[in-house]
C-alpha positions as a Python dict, from the first residue, in 0.01 Angstrom:
ca = {
    (1, 'M'): (0, 0, 0),
    (2, 'A'): (323, -176, 88),
    (3, 'F'): (366, 56, 386),
    (4, 'K'): (15, -28, 515),
    (5, 'Q'): (86, -399, 485),
    (6, 'Q'): (415, -355, 676),
    (7, 'L'): (235, -152, 944),
    (8, 'R'): (-36, -416, 980),
    (9, 'G'): (233, -681, 1009),
    (10, 'L'): (419, -484, 1275),
    (11, 'L'): (103, -422, 1478),
    (12, 'G'): (14, -788, 1449),
    (13, 'S'): (355, -888, 1579),
    (14, 'L'): (329, -644, 1870),
    (15, 'A'): (-18, -765, 1960),
    (16, 'G'): (101, -1123, 1951),
    (17, 'G'): (393, -1035, 2175),
    (18, 'V'): (166, -863, 2428),
    (19, 'L'): (-70, -1160, 2437),
    (20, 'L'): (224, -1395, 2484),
    (21, 'A'): (357, -1187, 2773),
    (22, 'L'): (18, -1195, 2943),
    (23, 'Q'): (-4, -1573, 2933),
    (24, 'P'): (96, -1778, 3243),
    (25, 'A'): (446, -1918, 3244),
    (26, 'A'): (465, -2238, 3042),
    (27, 'A'): (655, -2534, 3179),
    (28, 'E'): (973, -2643, 3006),
    (29, 'P'): (954, -2997, 2869),
    (30, 'T'): (1290, -3075, 3032),
    (31, 'Y'): (1257, -2888, 3365),
    (32, 'P'): (1493, -2820, 3526),
    (33, 'S'): (1737, -2743, 3246),
    (34, 'R'): (1951, -2495, 3440),
    (35, 'P'): (2047, -2419, 3803),
    (36, 'I'): (1772, -2327, 4049),
    (37, 'R'): (1804, -2048, 4307),
    (38, 'L'): (1679, -2124, 4657),
    (39, 'I'): (1632, -1797, 4844),
    (40, 'V'): (1692, -1789, 5220),
    (41, 'P'): (1551, -1463, 5363),
    (42, 'F'): (1806, -1456, 5646),
    (43, 'A'): (2182, -1424, 5685),
    (44, 'P'): (2394, -1741, 5668),
    (45, 'G'): (2436, -1948, 5980),
    (46, 'G'): (2086, -1996, 6123),
    (47, 'T'): (1863, -2302, 6127),
    (48, 'T'): (1674, -2198, 5813),
    (49, 'D'): (2003, -2154, 5628),
    (50, 'A'): (2123, -2497, 5744),
    (51, 'V'): (1799, -2659, 5630),
    (52, 'A'): (1822, -2482, 5294),
    (53, 'R'): (2175, -2605, 5225),
    (54, 'A'): (2094, -2963, 5320),
    (55, 'V'): (1778, -2965, 5109),
    (56, 'A'): (1951, -2793, 4816),
    (57, 'T'): (2213, -3067, 4801),
    (58, 'K'): (1968, -3358, 4820),
    (59, 'L'): (1695, -3206, 4601),
    (60, 'G'): (1953, -3106, 4343),
    (61, 'Q'): (2068, -3467, 4325),
    (62, 'A'): (1707, -3587, 4292),
    (63, 'L'): (1638, -3341, 4007),
    (64, 'N'): (1981, -3392, 3847),
    (65, 'Q'): (2040, -3017, 3856),
    (66, 'S'): (2232, -2785, 4088),
    (67, 'I'): (2041, -2574, 4340),
    (68, 'V'): (2221, -2262, 4461),
    (69, 'V'): (2136, -2115, 4802),
    (70, 'E'): (2117, -1735, 4797),
    (71, 'N'): (2080, -1533, 5118),
    (72, 'R'): (1868, -1215, 5097),
    (73, 'A'): (1828, -1092, 5454),
    (74, 'G'): (1643, -793, 5595),
    (75, 'A'): (1321, -677, 5764),
    (76, 'G'): (1272, -999, 5956),
    (77, 'G'): (1291, -1208, 5641),
    (78, 'S'): (1044, -994, 5446),
    (79, 'I'): (1290, -873, 5181),
    (80, 'G'): (1393, -1216, 5054),
    (81, 'T'): (1040, -1348, 5083),
    (82, 'D'): (899, -1061, 4877),
    (83, 'F'): (1174, -1114, 4619),
    (84, 'V'): (1040, -1462, 4549),
    (85, 'A'): (678, -1346, 4550),
    (86, 'K'): (762, -1116, 4259),
    (87, 'A'): (1002, -1348, 4074),
    (88, 'R'): (930, -1503, 3735),
    (89, 'P'): (710, -1812, 3791),
    (90, 'D'): (927, -2055, 3597),
    (91, 'G'): (1052, -2277, 3880),
    (92, 'Y'): (1403, -2134, 3886),
    (93, 'T'): (1356, -1905, 4189),
    (94, 'L'): (1223, -2070, 4504),
    (95, 'L'): (1185, -1969, 4868),
    (96, 'L'): (1295, -2161, 5174),
    (97, 'G'): (1011, -2021, 5381),
    (98, 'S'): (982, -2015, 5758),
    (99, 'A'): (736, -1920, 6031),
    (100, 'G'): (859, -1564, 6079),
    (101, 'P'): (814, -1417, 5730),
    (102, 'L'): (507, -1630, 5653),
    (103, 'S'): (309, -1620, 5980),
    (104, 'V'): (450, -1353, 6213),
    (105, 'N'): (532, -1067, 5975),
    (106, 'P'): (177, -1025, 5840),
    (107, 'T'): (81, -882, 6180),
    (108, 'L'): (416, -730, 6273),
    (109, 'Y'): (454, -526, 5952),
    (110, 'P'): (128, -347, 5859),
    (111, 'N'): (254, -260, 5510),
    (112, 'L'): (396, -600, 5422),
    (113, 'P'): (434, -609, 5040),
    (114, 'Y'): (315, -969, 5007),
    (115, 'D'): (31, -1190, 5131),
    (116, 'P'): (167, -1532, 5239),
    (117, 'T'): (-158, -1713, 5161),
    (118, 'R'): (-211, -1552, 4819),
    (119, 'D'): (123, -1453, 4667),
    (120, 'F'): (294, -1794, 4659),
    (121, 'T'): (249, -2142, 4520),
    (122, 'P'): (329, -2389, 4801),
    (123, 'V'): (552, -2681, 4700),
    (124, 'G'): (557, -2871, 5027),
    (125, 'M'): (659, -2887, 5391),
    (126, 'I'): (1005, -2986, 5512),
    (127, 'C'): (1042, -2977, 5887),
    (128, 'T'): (976, -2821, 6225),
    (129, 'S'): (1222, -2711, 6491),
    (130, 'A'): (1126, -2633, 6850),
    (131, 'L'): (1283, -2349, 7043),
    (132, 'V'): (1442, -2432, 7379),
    (133, 'L'): (1387, -2243, 7704),
    (134, 'V'): (1730, -2200, 7864),
    (135, 'T'): (1890, -2018, 8155),
    (136, 'S'): (2245, -1974, 8280),
    (137, 'S'): (2375, -2275, 8470),
    (138, 'A'): (2463, -2031, 8748),
    (139, 'S'): (2119, -1869, 8764),
    (140, 'G'): (1981, -2093, 9037),
    (141, 'I'): (1672, -2162, 8825),
    (142, 'A'): (1635, -2540, 8824),
    (143, 'S'): (1322, -2593, 8614),
    (144, 'T'): (1044, -2422, 8423),
    (145, 'A'): (825, -2448, 8733),
    (146, 'D'): (1102, -2284, 8937),
    (147, 'L'): (1129, -1998, 8686),
    (148, 'I'): (754, -1940, 8705),
    (149, 'R'): (759, -1944, 9088),
    (150, 'Q'): (1039, -1686, 9098),
    (151, 'A'): (863, -1464, 8845),
    (152, 'K'): (537, -1471, 9042),
    (153, 'A'): (714, -1410, 9373),
    (154, 'N'): (891, -1103, 9232),
    (155, 'P'): (679, -962, 8944),
    (156, 'G'): (886, -789, 8677),
    (157, 'S'): (1221, -892, 8827),
    (158, 'L'): (1309, -1149, 8560),
    (159, 'T'): (1437, -1054, 8216),
    (160, 'F'): (1458, -1241, 7887),
    (161, 'S'): (1693, -1181, 7595),
    (162, 'T'): (1588, -1220, 7232),
    (163, 'A'): (1733, -1190, 6884),
    (164, 'G'): (1529, -873, 6829),
    (165, 'V'): (1181, -725, 6843),
    (166, 'G'): (923, -952, 6684),
    (167, 'G'): (1159, -1241, 6618),
    (168, 'A'): (1085, -1605, 6696),
    (169, 'S'): (1254, -1590, 7037),
    (170, 'H'): (1057, -1277, 7129),
    (171, 'I'): (711, -1403, 7047),
    (172, 'A'): (791, -1746, 7197),
    (173, 'A'): (882, -1575, 7525),
    (174, 'E'): (576, -1350, 7517),
    (175, 'L'): (352, -1652, 7457),
    (176, 'F'): (520, -1831, 7747),
    (177, 'A'): (476, -1533, 7981),
    (178, 'S'): (111, -1497, 7885),
    (179, 'M'): (27, -1866, 7927),
    (180, 'A'): (227, -1896, 8251),
    (181, 'G'): (71, -1580, 8394),
    (182, 'I'): (401, -1403, 8464),
    (183, 'K'): (561, -1068, 8387),
    (184, 'A'): (918, -1044, 8257),
    (185, 'T'): (1116, -763, 8096),
    (186, 'H'): (1220, -795, 7732),
    (187, 'V'): (1585, -718, 7646),
    (188, 'P'): (1637, -728, 7266),
    (189, 'Y'): (1979, -798, 7114),
    (190, 'R'): (2106, -789, 6757),
    (191, 'G'): (2083, -1156, 6670),
    (192, 'S'): (2036, -1492, 6838),
    (193, 'G'): (2408, -1529, 6915),
    (194, 'P'): (2432, -1222, 7140),
    (195, 'A'): (2095, -1307, 7299),
    (196, 'T'): (2218, -1654, 7392),
    (197, 'V'): (2550, -1519, 7521),
    (198, 'A'): (2357, -1275, 7741),
    (199, 'A'): (2173, -1566, 7901),
    (200, 'V'): (2500, -1757, 7950),
    (201, 'A'): (2656, -1456, 8122),
    (202, 'G'): (2355, -1406, 8346),
    (203, 'E'): (2278, -1066, 8195),
    (204, 'T'): (1924, -1194, 8144),
    (205, 'S'): (1723, -1454, 8335),
    (206, 'F'): (1629, -1672, 8039),
    (207, 'T'): (1590, -1692, 7665),
    (208, 'F'): (1431, -1907, 7398),
    (209, 'T'): (1682, -2017, 7136),
    (210, 'G'): (1717, -2266, 6854),
    (211, 'Q'): (1832, -2618, 6931),
    (212, 'T'): (2144, -2591, 6716),
    (213, 'A'): (2263, -2310, 6944),
    (214, 'A'): (2126, -2449, 7269),
    (215, 'W'): (2259, -2804, 7294),
    (216, 'P'): (2634, -2729, 7259),
    (217, 'M'): (2603, -2469, 7538),
    (218, 'V'): (2405, -2710, 7754),
    (219, 'Q'): (2658, -2989, 7701),
    (220, 'A'): (2940, -2748, 7785),
    (221, 'G'): (2772, -2671, 8117),
    (222, 'K'): (2710, -2305, 8034),
    (223, 'L'): (2332, -2324, 7995),
    (224, 'R'): (2058, -2527, 8162),
    (225, 'A'): (1778, -2646, 7935),
    (226, 'L'): (1448, -2600, 8117),
    (227, 'G'): (1218, -2722, 7842),
    (228, 'V'): (1163, -2762, 7468),
    (229, 'G'): (881, -2581, 7291),
    (230, 'S'): (743, -2883, 7106),
    (231, 'R'): (455, -3108, 7209),
    (232, 'E'): (694, -3402, 7238),
    (233, 'R'): (1043, -3427, 7384),
    (234, 'S'): (1346, -3395, 7160),
    (235, 'A'): (1453, -3724, 7002),
    (236, 'E'): (1817, -3629, 7055),
    (237, 'H'): (1771, -3505, 7415),
    (238, 'P'): (1476, -3692, 7565),
    (239, 'E'): (1597, -3611, 7916),
    (240, 'V'): (1478, -3251, 7872),
    (241, 'P'): (1103, -3213, 7933),
    (242, 'T'): (869, -3003, 7723),
    (243, 'V'): (774, -2658, 7851),
    (244, 'A'): (412, -2775, 7856),
    (245, 'E'): (483, -3061, 8099),
    (246, 'S'): (755, -2899, 8310),
    (247, 'G'): (578, -2571, 8396),
    (248, 'P'): (333, -2699, 8366),
    (249, 'V'): (214, -2471, 8087),
    (250, 'P'): (-54, -2687, 7922),
    (251, 'G'): (-76, -2650, 7545),
    (252, 'Y'): (242, -2443, 7509),
    (253, 'E'): (410, -2484, 7172),
    (254, 'A'): (668, -2263, 6999),
    (255, 'L'): (786, -2406, 6671),
    (256, 'D'): (969, -2272, 6374),
    (257, 'W'): (902, -2454, 6049),
    (258, 'N'): (1035, -2465, 5696),
    (259, 'V'): (857, -2501, 5364),
    (260, 'I'): (941, -2453, 4998),
    (261, 'M'): (740, -2191, 4811),
    (262, 'A'): (734, -2089, 4445),
    (263, 'P'): (605, -1765, 4292),
    (264, 'P'): (233, -1749, 4209),
    (265, 'G'): (147, -1888, 3866),
    (266, 'T'): (422, -2149, 3860),
    (267, 'P'): (314, -2430, 3621),
    (268, 'E'): (159, -2734, 3789),
    (269, 'S'): (404, -2970, 3621),
    (270, 'V'): (697, -2777, 3769),
    (271, 'V'): (542, -2774, 4116),
    (272, 'R'): (475, -3146, 4087),
    (273, 'A'): (835, -3219, 3987),
    (274, 'L'): (959, -3021, 4286),
    (275, 'S'): (712, -3169, 4535),
    (276, 'D'): (780, -3525, 4417),
    (277, 'G'): (1153, -3468, 4453),
    (278, 'L'): (1107, -3313, 4797),
    (279, 'D'): (893, -3605, 4911),
    (280, 'R'): (1165, -3851, 4806),
    (281, 'I'): (1457, -3675, 4973),
    (282, 'L'): (1274, -3639, 5305),
    (283, 'D'): (1298, -4018, 5332),
    (284, 'D'): (1676, -4004, 5282),
    (285, 'P'): (1842, -4166, 5591),
    (286, 'E'): (2143, -3934, 5578),
    (287, 'L'): (1927, -3621, 5569),
    (288, 'R'): (1701, -3747, 5847),
    (289, 'A'): (1998, -3834, 6071),
    (290, 'S'): (2152, -3493, 6013),
    (291, 'F'): (1827, -3319, 6103),
    (292, 'V'): (1780, -3524, 6421),
    (293, 'Q'): (2127, -3424, 6542),
    (294, 'Q'): (2026, -3058, 6502),
    (295, 'G'): (1692, -3099, 6677),
    (296, 'I'): (1500, -3072, 6351),
    (297, 'A'): (1199, -3298, 6289),
    (298, 'I'): (1099, -3400, 5937),
    (299, 'R'): (740, -3300, 5867),
    (300, 'K'): (606, -3386, 5526),
    (301, 'G'): (307, -3195, 5399),
    (302, 'T'): (116, -3102, 5085),
    (303, 'A'): (41, -2758, 4946),
    (304, 'A'): (-292, -2768, 5131),
    (305, 'D'): (-108, -2852, 5454),
    (306, 'V'): (120, -2551, 5406),
    (307, 'Q'): (-178, -2319, 5356),
    (308, 'A'): (-353, -2457, 5665),
    (309, 'L'): (-36, -2419, 5876),
    (310, 'M'): (15, -2058, 5767),
    (311, 'R'): (-345, -1960, 5839),
    (312, 'H'): (-334, -2126, 6181),
    (313, 'D'): (-6, -1962, 6282),
    (314, 'I'): (-97, -1619, 6144),
    (315, 'A'): (-398, -1616, 6377),
    (316, 'K'): (-198, -1760, 6669),
    (317, 'W'): (88, -1511, 6652),
    (318, 'A'): (-140, -1215, 6577),
    (319, 'K'): (-305, -1270, 6914),
    (320, 'V'): (31, -1285, 7093),
    (321, 'I'): (167, -976, 6915),
    (322, 'E'): (-145, -770, 6981),
    (323, 'E'): (-177, -871, 7348),
    (324, 'A'): (193, -803, 7414),
    (325, 'G'): (182, -474, 7223),
    (326, 'I'): (482, -570, 7008),
    (327, 'E'): (571, -305, 6750),
    (328, 'T'): (861, -276, 6506),
    (329, 'Q'): (1061, 44, 6516),
}
């Protein structure tokens, strides 16, 4: 009899434990009570990494808790992004998301282990950063219109360097070529640094690169900025026209963007604490000034805005990838 009672008690405890494990994560009353990890799905040094470190500092101060940036690179950002998708939904593992892993990779990688629109809880938007169309100062190409004229006069003679197949610089260039009605040969490199150096050396005719890499080279006289990929001119370099106006290539836009994402099932109170903190720090004058100097534009947005942006860009880049026949190896 005693044994049966003990067995019933044990089974009851196990059943209770199973039910508890199946319940959604409950919010801590004092969140955050320990350090938060902010996952960057790329190697240190890029724009996304710079944004992550600036946001981690300011958001950590707003939440009165440290936020540690952790780089988990690989597969075009898919590895680190998937890591967060499968993390415990307690608010202590977050993603500094960007356009590549969340809007390009769904088409580029057929067996992507996550769905950007389903497998995350959006916290909010942070910023956008336009790519810059540049050429060597010694190339003889004076403007975007000049580049297009040369490409049409000698089809296939121009080349463009990129940070790799399917990366932001690649699809930005393919979109440009398609909208401008030109043909150019793709030359992939291992990273944005080598791709930019190739353009400086004249090994390739042009490239699209991030503003943090472009402006120092332009100011040093090594590169000529032909146009920025945003709808409006850069606040820091208003003398450089947009690609859309200087081609002209009406409607052209090539932006990277950054958002904060949490795993699916993260408690609403945790998401609210994070989004409220993010909203406050994006008004911080020091952060805004730092971003402007790097060619980064603050862009606030709700969870619904993040979802709408992802869906729009997934469709946009899918068309470019399919028309250009871009495939990962």
